[in-house]
PDB file of C-alpha atoms in Angstrom:
ATOM      1  CA  UNK A 191      -0.138  19.585 -31.416  1.00  0.00           C
ATOM      2  CA  UNK A 192       2.493  18.036 -28.995  1.00  0.00           C
ATOM      3  CA  UNK A 193       0.289  18.463 -25.935  1.00  0.00           C
ATOM      4  CA  UNK A 194      -2.631  16.960 -27.540  1.00  0.00           C
ATOM      5  CA  UNK A 195      -0.801  13.743 -28.178  1.00  0.00           C
ATOM      6  CA  UNK A 196       1.014  13.630 -24.442  1.00  0.00           C
ATOM      7  CA  UNK A 197      -2.540  14.188 -23.199  1.00  0.00           C
ATOM      8  CA  UNK A 198      -3.989  11.386 -25.064  1.00  0.00           C
ATOM      9  CA  UNK A 199      -0.753   9.009 -24.003  1.00  0.00           C
ATOM     10  CA  UNK A 200      -1.549   9.887 -20.307  1.00  0.00           C
ATOM     11  CA  UNK A 201      -5.023   8.553 -20.572  1.00  0.00           C
ATOM     12  CA  UNK A 202      -4.335   5.358 -22.885  1.00  0.00           C
ATOM     13  CA  UNK A 203      -1.272   4.290 -20.890  1.00  0.00           C
ATOM     14  CA  UNK A 204      -1.590   4.244 -17.504  1.00  0.00           C
ATOM     15  CA  UNK A 205       0.336   1.904 -15.449  1.00  0.00           C
ATOM     16  CA  UNK A 206      -1.856  -1.421 -14.571  1.00  0.00           C
ATOM     17  CA  UNK A 207      -1.936  -0.400 -10.757  1.00  0.00           C
ATOM     18  CA  UNK A 208      -3.538   2.483 -11.310  1.00  0.00           C
ATOM     19  CA  UNK A 209      -7.299   2.182 -11.598  1.00  0.00           C
ATOM     20  CA  UNK A 210      -9.316   5.370 -12.871  1.00  0.00           C
ATOM     21  CA  UNK A 211     -12.411   6.544 -11.112  1.00  0.00           C
ATOM     22  CA  UNK A 212     -14.194   9.682 -11.879  1.00  0.00           C
ATOM     23  CA  UNK A 213     -15.555  12.534  -9.353  1.00  0.00           C
ATOM     24  CA  UNK A 214     -17.062  15.728  -9.875  1.00  0.00           C
ATOM     25  CA  UNK A 215     -14.343  17.537  -7.966  1.00  0.00           C
ATOM     26  CA  UNK A 216     -11.862  17.820 -10.947  1.00  0.00           C
ATOM     27  CA  UNK A 217      -9.297  19.289  -8.895  1.00  0.00           C
ATOM     28  CA  UNK A 218      -8.512  16.297  -6.473  1.00  0.00           C
ATOM     29  CA  UNK A 219      -6.846  12.909  -6.539  1.00  0.00           C
ATOM     30  CA  UNK A 220      -8.580  10.667  -4.097  1.00  0.00           C
ATOM     31  CA  UNK A 221      -6.241   8.199  -2.264  1.00  0.00           C
ATOM     32  CA  UNK A 222      -7.399   5.122  -0.945  1.00  0.00           C
ATOM     33  CA  UNK A 223      -5.867   6.036   2.561  1.00  0.00           C
ATOM     34  CA  UNK A 224      -8.010   9.346   2.834  1.00  0.00           C
ATOM     35  CA  UNK A 225      -5.512  11.657   1.610  1.00  0.00           C
ATOM     36  CA  UNK A 226      -6.235  13.809  -1.167  1.00  0.00           C
ATOM     37  CA  UNK A 227      -3.856  14.815  -3.883  1.00  0.00           C
ATOM     38  CA  UNK A 228      -4.718  18.328  -5.577  1.00  0.00           C
ATOM     39  CA  UNK A 229      -3.818  18.601  -9.177  1.00  0.00           C
ATOM     40  CA  UNK A 230      -2.742  21.982  -8.860  1.00  0.00           C
ATOM     41  CA  UNK A 231      -3.766  24.452 -11.933  1.00  0.00           C
ATOM     42  CA  UNK A 232      -2.100  22.257 -14.785  1.00  0.00           C
ATOM     43  CA  UNK A 233      -3.525  22.522 -17.872  1.00  0.00           C
ATOM     44  CA  UNK A 234      -3.869  20.109 -20.461  1.00  0.00           C
ATOM     45  CA  UNK A 235      -5.214  22.057 -23.600  1.00  0.00           C
ATOM     46  CA  UNK A 236      -3.504  25.472 -22.666  1.00  0.00           C
ATOM     47  CA  UNK A 237      -7.151  26.763 -21.830  1.00  0.00           C
ATOM     48  CA  UNK A 238      -8.589  24.781 -18.953  1.00  0.00           C
ATOM     49  CA  UNK A 239      -8.115  22.542 -15.887  1.00  0.00           C
ATOM     50  CA  UNK A 240      -8.195  18.815 -15.868  1.00  0.00           C
ATOM     51  CA  UNK A 241     -11.724  17.338 -16.912  1.00  0.00           C
ATOM     52  CA  UNK A 242     -11.365  14.373 -14.988  1.00  0.00           C
ATOM     53  CA  UNK A 243      -9.334  13.314 -12.062  1.00  0.00           C
ATOM     54  CA  UNK A 244      -8.099   9.468 -11.352  1.00  0.00           C
ATOM     55  CA  UNK A 245      -8.093   7.968  -7.818  1.00  0.00           C
ATOM     56  CA  UNK A 246      -4.870   6.146  -7.138  1.00  0.00           C
ATOM     57  CA  UNK A 247      -5.503   3.185  -5.182  1.00  0.00           C
ATOM     58  CA  UNK A 248      -2.667   2.216  -2.510  1.00  0.00           C
ATOM     59  CA  UNK A 249      -2.634  -1.561  -1.381  1.00  0.00           C
ATOM     60  CA  UNK A 250      -1.334  -1.704   2.111  1.00  0.00           C
ATOM     61  CA  UNK A 251      -0.424  -5.276   3.193  1.00  0.00           C
ATOM     62  CA  UNK A 252      -1.955  -7.184   5.669  1.00  0.00           C
ATOM     63  CA  UNK A 253      -0.184  -7.372   9.426  1.00  0.00           C
ATOM     64  CA  UNK A 254       0.693 -11.066   9.896  1.00  0.00           C
ATOM     65  CA  UNK A 255       0.390 -12.121  13.127  1.00  0.00           C
ATOM     66  CA  UNK A 256       1.942 -15.453  14.640  1.00  0.00           C
ATOM     67  CA  UNK A 257       0.170 -16.582  17.833  1.00  0.00           C
ATOM     68  CA  UNK A 258       2.436 -19.153  19.979  1.00  0.00           C
ATOM     69  CA  UNK A 259       0.199 -21.693  21.494  1.00  0.00           C
ATOM     70  CA  UNK A 260      -3.085 -20.895  19.546  1.00  0.00           C
ATOM     71  CA  UNK A 261      -4.623 -23.933  20.432  1.00  0.00           C
ATOM     72  CA  UNK A 262      -4.726 -23.296  24.083  1.00  0.00           C
ATOM     73  CA  UNK A 263      -7.453 -21.408  26.239  1.00  0.00           C
ATOM     74  CA  UNK A 264      -6.030 -17.938  25.778  1.00  0.00           C
ATOM     75  CA  UNK A 265      -4.438 -18.656  22.545  1.00  0.00           C
ATOM     76  CA  UNK A 266      -7.433 -19.407  20.837  1.00  0.00           C
ATOM     77  CA  UNK A 267      -9.408 -16.298  21.981  1.00  0.00           C
ATOM     78  CA  UNK A 268      -6.381 -14.073  20.832  1.00  0.00           C
ATOM     79  CA  UNK A 269      -6.851 -16.046  17.179  1.00  0.00           C
ATOM     80  CA  UNK A 270     -10.298 -15.098  16.918  1.00  0.00           C
ATOM     81  CA  UNK A 271      -9.683 -11.600  18.181  1.00  0.00           C
ATOM     82  CA  UNK A 272      -6.948 -11.129  15.415  1.00  0.00           C
ATOM     83  CA  UNK A 273      -9.108 -12.648  12.564  1.00  0.00           C
ATOM     84  CA  UNK A 274     -11.932 -10.399  13.660  1.00  0.00           C
ATOM     85  CA  UNK A 275      -9.524  -7.304  12.805  1.00  0.00           C
ATOM     86  CA  UNK A 276      -8.814  -8.808   9.232  1.00  0.00           C
ATOM     87  CA  UNK A 277      -5.267  -9.951  10.131  1.00  0.00           C
ATOM     88  CA  UNK A 278      -3.429 -12.664   8.411  1.00  0.00           C
ATOM     89  CA  UNK A 279      -3.075 -15.347  11.232  1.00  0.00           C
ATOM     90  CA  UNK A 280      -0.891 -18.507  11.866  1.00  0.00           C
ATOM     91  CA  UNK A 281      -0.124 -20.328  15.125  1.00  0.00           C
ATOM     92  CA  UNK A 282       2.921 -22.552  15.982  1.00  0.00           C
ATOM     93  CA  UNK A 283       2.310 -25.190  18.397  1.00  0.00           C
ATOM     94  CA  UNK A 284       3.893 -28.684  19.199  1.00  0.00           C
ATOM     95  CA  UNK A 285       0.433 -30.468  18.133  1.00  0.00           C
ATOM     96  CA  UNK A 286       0.122 -28.368  14.850  1.00  0.00           C
ATOM     97  CA  UNK A 287      -3.448 -27.850  13.411  1.00  0.00           C
ATOM     98  CA  UNK A 288      -5.908 -27.224  16.134  1.00  0.00           C
ATOM     99  CA  UNK A 289      -7.939 -30.060  17.092  1.00  0.00           C
ATOM    100  CA  UNK A 290     -10.710 -27.562  17.681  1.00  0.00           C
ATOM    101  CA  UNK A 291     -13.779 -27.678  15.171  1.00  0.00           C
ATOM    102  CA  UNK A 292     -14.831 -24.040  15.320  1.00  0.00           C
ATOM    103  CA  UNK A 293     -15.275 -22.622  11.913  1.00  0.00           C
ATOM    104  CA  UNK A 294     -12.375 -19.859  12.848  1.00  0.00           C
ATOM    105  CA  UNK A 295      -9.836 -22.583  12.964  1.00  0.00           C
ATOM    106  CA  UNK A 296     -10.034 -23.226   9.329  1.00  0.00           C
ATOM    107  CA  UNK A 297      -9.072 -19.484   8.806  1.00  0.00           C
ATOM    108  CA  UNK A 298      -5.658 -19.893  10.665  1.00  0.00           C
ATOM    109  CA  UNK A 299      -2.300 -21.308   9.189  1.00  0.00           C
ATOM    110  CA  UNK A 300      -1.153 -24.044  11.536  1.00  0.00           C
ATOM    111  CA  UNK A 301       2.583 -24.735  11.932  1.00  0.00           C
ATOM    112  CA  UNK A 302       3.757 -27.700  14.069  1.00  0.00           C
ATOM    113  CA  UNK A 303       7.259 -26.917  15.828  1.00  0.00           C
ATOM    114  CA  UNK A 304       8.839 -26.791  19.487  1.00  0.00           C
ATOM    115  CA  UNK A 305      10.188 -23.744  21.022  1.00  0.00           C
ATOM    116  CA  UNK A 306      12.400 -25.800  22.833  1.00  0.00           C
ATOM    117  CA  UNK A 307      14.100 -26.661  19.362  1.00  0.00           C
ATOM    118  CA  UNK A 308      14.578 -23.317  17.810  1.00  0.00           C
ATOM    119  CA  UNK A 309      15.522 -24.958  14.475  1.00  0.00           C
ATOM    120  CA  UNK A 310      11.984 -25.610  14.170  1.00  0.00           C
ATOM    121  CA  UNK A 311      11.182 -21.689  14.109  1.00  0.00           C
ATOM    122  CA  UNK A 312      12.175 -20.512  11.069  1.00  0.00           C
ATOM    123  CA  UNK A 313       9.559 -21.358   8.445  1.00  0.00           C
ATOM    124  CA  UNK A 314       6.911 -20.018  11.176  1.00  0.00           C
ATOM    125  CA  UNK A 315       8.503 -17.061  11.393  1.00  0.00           C
ATOM    126  CA  UNK A 316       8.890 -15.915   7.903  1.00  0.00           C
ATOM    127  CA  UNK A 317       7.230 -12.632   6.743  1.00  0.00           C
ATOM    128  CA  UNK A 318       5.580 -11.842  10.263  1.00  0.00           C
ATOM    129  CA  UNK A 319       5.258  -8.694  11.794  1.00  0.00           C
ATOM    130  CA  UNK A 320       4.096  -9.420  15.059  1.00  0.00           C
ATOM    131  CA  UNK A 321       4.073 -12.241  17.587  1.00  0.00           C
ATOM    132  CA  UNK A 322       1.942 -12.730  20.583  1.00  0.00           C
ATOM    133  CA  UNK A 323       3.166 -15.819  22.838  1.00  0.00           C
ATOM    134  CA  UNK A 324       0.707 -17.673  25.389  1.00  0.00           C
ATOM    135  CA  UNK A 325       3.012 -20.363  25.858  1.00  0.00           C
ATOM    136  CA  UNK A 326       3.305 -21.433  29.309  1.00  0.00           C
ATOM    137  CA  UNK A 327       2.549 -24.544  31.710  1.00  0.00           C
ATOM    138  CA  UNK A 328       3.030 -26.369  35.089  1.00  0.00           C
ATOM    139  CA  UNK A 329       4.902 -29.323  36.415  1.00  0.00           C
ATOM    140  CA  UNK A 330       8.189 -29.625  37.881  1.00  0.00           C
ATOM    141  CA  UNK A 331      10.415 -26.769  38.521  1.00  0.00           C
ATOM    142  CA  UNK A 332      12.787 -27.621  35.731  1.00  0.00           C
ATOM    143  CA  UNK A 333      10.009 -28.022  33.395  1.00  0.00           C
ATOM    144  CA  UNK A 334       8.097 -25.098  34.641  1.00  0.00           C
ATOM    145  CA  UNK A 335      11.526 -22.897  33.969  1.00  0.00           C
ATOM    146  CA  UNK A 336      11.693 -24.621  30.566  1.00  0.00           C
ATOM    147  CA  UNK A 337       8.064 -24.071  29.267  1.00  0.00           C
ATOM    148  CA  UNK A 338       7.859 -20.412  30.655  1.00  0.00           C
ATOM    149  CA  UNK A 339      11.138 -19.304  30.223  1.00  0.00           C
ATOM    150  CA  UNK A 340      13.829 -21.174  27.921  1.00  0.00           C
ATOM    151  CA  UNK A 341      10.998 -21.783  24.995  1.00  0.00           C
ATOM    152  CA  UNK A 342       9.739 -18.306  25.035  1.00  0.00           C
ATOM    153  CA  UNK A 343      13.234 -17.068  25.232  1.00  0.00           C
ATOM    154  CA  UNK A 344      14.018 -18.851  22.115  1.00  0.00           C
ATOM    155  CA  UNK A 345      10.985 -17.661  20.252  1.00  0.00           C
ATOM    156  CA  UNK A 346      11.929 -13.928  21.284  1.00  0.00           C
ATOM    157  CA  UNK A 347      15.362 -14.518  19.467  1.00  0.00           C
ATOM    158  CA  UNK A 348      14.164 -16.002  16.651  1.00  0.00           C
ATOM    159  CA  UNK A 349      11.368 -12.866  16.033  1.00  0.00           C
ATOM    160  CA  UNK A 350      14.323 -10.648  16.744  1.00  0.00           C
ATOM    161  CA  UNK A 351      16.376 -12.191  14.094  1.00  0.00           C
ATOM    162  CA  UNK A 352      13.613 -12.357  11.472  1.00  0.00           C
ATOM    163  CA  UNK A 353      13.084  -8.673  11.926  1.00  0.00           C
ATOM    164  CA  UNK A 354       9.502  -9.012  13.436  1.00  0.00           C
ATOM    165  CA  UNK A 355       8.357  -5.576  14.480  1.00  0.00           C
ATOM    166  CA  UNK A 356       6.497  -6.279  17.748  1.00  0.00           C
ATOM    167  CA  UNK A 357       6.141  -9.066  20.422  1.00  0.00           C
ATOM    168  CA  UNK A 358       3.445  -9.321  23.205  1.00  0.00           C
ATOM    169  CA  UNK A 359       4.156 -11.918  25.864  1.00  0.00           C
ATOM    170  CA  UNK A 360       1.255 -13.271  28.216  1.00  0.00           C
ATOM    171  CA  UNK A 361       3.003 -13.470  31.657  1.00  0.00           C
ATOM    172  CA  UNK A 362       1.540 -13.405  35.052  1.00  0.00           C
ATOM    173  CA  UNK A 363       0.621 -11.305  37.936  1.00  0.00           C
ATOM    174  CA  UNK A 364       2.678 -11.511  40.911  1.00  0.00           C
ATOM    175  CA  UNK A 365       0.886 -13.299  43.568  1.00  0.00           C
ATOM    176  CA  UNK A 366       3.103 -12.771  46.537  1.00  0.00           C
ATOM    177  CA  UNK A 367       3.760 -16.209  48.494  1.00  0.00           C
ATOM    178  CA  UNK A 368       2.379 -18.027  45.753  1.00  0.00           C
ATOM    179  CA  UNK A 369       5.437 -17.142  43.749  1.00  0.00           C
ATOM    180  CA  UNK A 370       7.608 -19.151  45.920  1.00  0.00           C
ATOM    181  CA  UNK A 371       5.519 -22.319  45.766  1.00  0.00           C
ATOM    182  CA  UNK A 372       6.136 -22.272  42.077  1.00  0.00           C
ATOM    183  CA  UNK A 373       9.455 -20.766  41.543  1.00  0.00           C
ATOM    184  CA  UNK A 374      10.187 -22.637  38.284  1.00  0.00           C
ATOM    185  CA  UNK A 375       7.206 -20.840  36.637  1.00  0.00           C
ATOM    186  CA  UNK A 376       7.826 -17.373  37.863  1.00  0.00           C
ATOM    187  CA  UNK A 377      11.515 -17.790  37.306  1.00  0.00           C
ATOM    188  CA  UNK A 378      10.539 -18.956  34.078  1.00  0.00           C
ATOM    189  CA  UNK A 379       8.212 -16.022  33.188  1.00  0.00           C
ATOM    190  CA  UNK A 380      10.636 -13.141  34.544  1.00  0.00           C
ATOM    191  CA  UNK A 381      13.545 -14.479  32.672  1.00  0.00           C
ATOM    192  CA  UNK A 382      11.259 -14.137  29.423  1.00  0.00           C
ATOM    193  CA  UNK A 383      10.229 -10.519  30.558  1.00  0.00           C
ATOM    194  CA  UNK A 384      13.958  -9.363  30.764  1.00  0.00           C
ATOM    195  CA  UNK A 385      14.766 -11.466  27.310  1.00  0.00           C
ATOM    196  CA  UNK A 386      11.970  -9.179  25.761  1.00  0.00           C
ATOM    197  CA  UNK A 387      12.711  -6.171  27.137  1.00  0.00           C
ATOM    198  CA  UNK A 388      15.885  -6.478  26.157  1.00  0.00           C
ATOM    199  CA  UNK A 389      15.493  -7.697  22.490  1.00  0.00           C
ATOM    200  CA  UNK A 390      12.348  -5.489  22.130  1.00  0.00           C
ATOM    201  CA  UNK A 391      12.778  -2.492  23.662  1.00  0.00           C
ATOM    202  CA  UNK A 392      10.690   0.034  21.577  1.00  0.00           C
ATOM    203  CA  UNK A 393       7.892  -2.940  20.466  1.00  0.00           C
ATOM    204  CA  UNK A 394       7.846  -5.469  23.437  1.00  0.00           C
ATOM    205  CA  UNK A 395       4.736  -5.729  25.540  1.00  0.00           C
ATOM    206  CA  UNK A 396       4.408  -7.658  28.548  1.00  0.00           C
ATOM    207  CA  UNK A 397       0.467  -8.508  29.950  1.00  0.00           C
ATOM    208  CA  UNK A 398       0.368  -9.787  33.551  1.00  0.00           C
ATOM    209  CA  UNK A 399      -2.911 -10.875  34.167  1.00  0.00           C
ATOM    210  CA  UNK A 400      -3.942 -12.610  37.268  1.00  0.00           C
ATOM    211  CA  UNK A 401      -6.703 -15.439  37.161  1.00  0.00           C
ATOM    212  CA  UNK A 402      -8.136 -15.278  33.718  1.00  0.00           C
ATOM    213  CA  UNK A 403     -11.881 -16.404  33.435  1.00  0.00           C
ATOM    214  CA  UNK A 404     -13.894 -17.178  30.691  1.00  0.00           C
ATOM    215  CA  UNK A 405     -15.587 -20.963  29.391  1.00  0.00           C
ATOM    216  CA  UNK A 406     -12.334 -22.988  28.711  1.00  0.00           C
ATOM    217  CA  UNK A 407     -12.543 -26.027  27.035  1.00  0.00           C
ATOM    218  CA  UNK A 408     -11.058 -29.278  28.522  1.00  0.00           C
ATOM    219  CA  UNK A 409     -11.846 -32.105  25.995  1.00  0.00           C
ATOM    220  CA  UNK A 410     -15.510 -32.231  25.423  1.00  0.00           C
ATOM    221  CA  UNK A 411     -15.863 -30.439  28.718  1.00  0.00           C
ATOM    222  CA  UNK A 412     -17.020 -26.900  28.899  1.00  0.00           C
ATOM    223  CA  UNK A 413     -15.729 -25.299  32.227  1.00  0.00           C
ATOM    224  CA  UNK A 414     -17.760 -22.243  33.021  1.00  0.00           C
ATOM    225  CA  UNK A 415     -14.681 -20.368  34.969  1.00  0.00           C
ATOM    226  CA  UNK A 416     -16.625 -16.955  34.393  1.00  0.00           C
ATOM    227  CA  UNK A 417     -19.460 -18.113  37.258  1.00  0.00           C
ATOM    228  CA  UNK A 418     -16.594 -17.522  40.122  1.00  0.00           C
ATOM    229  CA  UNK A 419     -14.435 -15.153  38.092  1.00  0.00           C
ATOM    230  CA  UNK A 420     -17.198 -12.665  36.648  1.00  0.00           C
ATOM    231  CA  UNK A 421     -18.413 -11.758  40.357  1.00  0.00           C
ATOM    232  CA  UNK A 422     -14.714 -11.438  41.654  1.00  0.00           C
ATOM    233  CA  UNK A 423     -13.803  -9.137  38.773  1.00  0.00           C
ATOM    234  CA  UNK A 424     -16.389  -7.041  39.337  1.00  0.00           C
ATOM    235  CA  UNK A 425     -15.837  -6.526  43.053  1.00  0.00           C
ATOM    236  CA  UNK A 426     -11.938  -6.451  43.077  1.00  0.00           C
ATOM    237  CA  UNK A 427     -11.398  -4.265  40.346  1.00  0.00           C
ATOM    238  CA  UNK A 428     -12.324  -1.188  42.491  1.00  0.00           C
ATOM    239  CA  UNK A 429     -10.282  -2.485  45.352  1.00  0.00           C
ATOM    240  CA  UNK A 430      -6.898  -1.821  44.253  1.00  0.00           C
ATOM    241  CA  UNK A 431      -5.728  -0.747  47.526  1.00  0.00           C
ATOM    242  CA  UNK A 432      -6.333  -3.944  49.100  1.00  0.00           C
ATOM    243  CA  UNK A 433      -3.523  -5.740  47.311  1.00  0.00           C
ATOM    244  CA  UNK A 434      -1.137  -3.664  49.356  1.00  0.00           C
ATOM    245  CA  UNK A 435      -2.118  -5.634  52.542  1.00  0.00           C
ATOM    246  CA  UNK A 436       0.530  -7.636  53.982  1.00  0.00           C
ATOM    247  CA  UNK A 437       0.794 -11.518  53.085  1.00  0.00           C
ATOM    248  CA  UNK A 438      -2.947 -11.495  51.647  1.00  0.00           C
ATOM    249  CA  UNK A 439      -2.907  -8.489  49.411  1.00  0.00           C
ATOM    250  CA  UNK A 440      -1.701 -10.074  46.318  1.00  0.00           C
ATOM    251  CA  UNK A 441      -4.362 -12.438  46.189  1.00  0.00           C
ATOM    252  CA  UNK A 442      -6.706  -9.914  45.794  1.00  0.00           C
ATOM    253  CA  UNK A 443      -5.899  -9.019  42.387  1.00  0.00           C
ATOM    254  CA  UNK A 444      -8.790  -8.912  40.190  1.00  0.00           C
ATOM    255  CA  UNK A 445      -9.480 -11.820  37.761  1.00  0.00           C
ATOM    256  CA  UNK A 446      -9.761 -10.911  33.993  1.00  0.00           C
ATOM    257  CA  UNK A 447     -12.145 -11.995  31.079  1.00  0.00           C
ATOM    258  CA  UNK A 448     -10.212 -14.124  28.478  1.00  0.00           C
ATOM    259  CA  UNK A 449     -11.764 -11.689  26.084  1.00  0.00           C
ATOM    260  CA  UNK A 450     -10.395  -8.266  27.468  1.00  0.00           C
ATOM    261  CA  UNK A 451      -6.980 -10.217  27.250  1.00  0.00           C
ATOM    262  CA  UNK A 452      -7.032 -11.186  23.836  1.00  0.00           C
ATOM    263  CA  UNK A 453      -8.404  -7.829  23.187  1.00  0.00           C
ATOM    264  CA  UNK A 454      -5.372  -6.120  24.550  1.00  0.00           C
ATOM    265  CA  UNK A 455      -2.934  -8.595  23.292  1.00  0.00           C
ATOM    266  CA  UNK A 456      -3.993  -8.106  19.612  1.00  0.00           C
ATOM    267  CA  UNK A 457      -3.883  -4.516  19.959  1.00  0.00           C
ATOM    268  CA  UNK A 458      -0.659  -4.434  21.575  1.00  0.00           C
ATOM    269  CA  UNK A 459       0.704  -6.734  19.032  1.00  0.00           C
ATOM    270  CA  UNK A 460      -0.341  -4.370  15.894  1.00  0.00           C
ATOM    271  CA  UNK A 461      -0.735  -0.951  16.937  1.00  0.00           C
ATOM    272  CA  UNK A 462       2.621   1.202  17.224  1.00  0.00           C
ATOM    273  CA  UNK A 463       1.252   3.733  19.584  1.00  0.00           C
ATOM    274  CA  UNK A 464       0.591   1.183  22.267  1.00  0.00           C
ATOM    275  CA  UNK A 465       3.531   1.619  25.020  1.00  0.00           C
ATOM    276  CA  UNK A 466       6.149  -0.993  25.135  1.00  0.00           C
ATOM    277  CA  UNK A 467       6.522  -2.340  28.718  1.00  0.00           C
ATOM    278  CA  UNK A 468       4.374  -4.042  31.290  1.00  0.00           C
ATOM    279  CA  UNK A 469       0.847  -3.747  31.486  1.00  0.00           C
ATOM    280  CA  UNK A 470      -0.655  -5.072  35.085  1.00  0.00           C
ATOM    281  CA  UNK A 471      -4.050  -6.363  35.086  1.00  0.00           C
ATOM    282  CA  UNK A 472      -5.400  -2.704  35.897  1.00  0.00           C
ATOM    283  CA  UNK A 473      -3.996  -1.725  32.578  1.00  0.00           C
ATOM    284  CA  UNK A 474      -5.621  -4.603  30.878  1.00  0.00           C
ATOM    285  CA  UNK A 475      -9.104  -3.630  32.012  1.00  0.00           C
ATOM    286  CA  UNK A 476      -8.569  -0.197  31.102  1.00  0.00           C
ATOM    287  CA  UNK A 477      -7.168  -0.864  27.749  1.00  0.00           C
ATOM    288  CA  UNK A 478      -9.907  -3.301  26.900  1.00  0.00           C
ATOM    289  CA  UNK A 479     -12.525  -0.517  27.513  1.00  0.00           C
ATOM    290  CA  UNK A 480     -11.062   1.711  24.685  1.00  0.00           C
ATOM    291  CA  UNK A 481     -12.240   2.051  21.425  1.00  0.00           C
ATOM    292  CA  UNK A 482      -9.588   1.101  18.980  1.00  0.00           C
ATOM    293  CA  UNK A 483      -7.961   4.400  17.270  1.00  0.00           C
TER     294      UNK A 483
END
């Protein structure tokens, strides 16, 4: 009599987060994540196994990705790639909401903030599990150091304080003599890299692409950078030895498509198995050709 009462209670007072589903296999619980829990040989009425099995559904929270500079050329492609992976995506930039009228932009949470003012980063970082920074720019040496260095360093420190798990930084390849002509640019980039590897030793990824090609929008004008970039990428990606030539070698680093950069950046941001550290252009090309696990 007591066992019969317990059986009825188990079937009538299931917690609200359990949703019963019935299967022909009476000895297994099917979990949503693909793992099956055996019911063993427990008996309800003392003479037979359970007549029914319940599938327990576990709700896994979505990864929340924050893209710094999501309005830009690279940043917008990263947002599109992240949305395609079903991530919750937000973006922070000085202009706030994107001026782009593409449908995907409506699926992004847009934050307005200035990375040079760390106090403006708090709300955007709340609940974020990973960050990708595409922030950078050109100008005077002091300006280039601030926008490529100080701004990103502030973001890295804020992310670390908020408990963000992974941080991906879009840096730049070394171009030899060009580095000396853009001292502020590269000094800022390398300072950011140093800070990232310090604060995110096991979750920091630095991508160093060279020339990034694709269709770039400048106002109402669409610049087809791939007309030059795609053929050069095809030729130079198999000529790595040429990059060791004196003086001109670094200028022969192959271009890479913006879609490839976005694909690898998103994977690096959400895949805990993705190795931390620096990924050069050849690594970007290699990772972009791999199917996600």
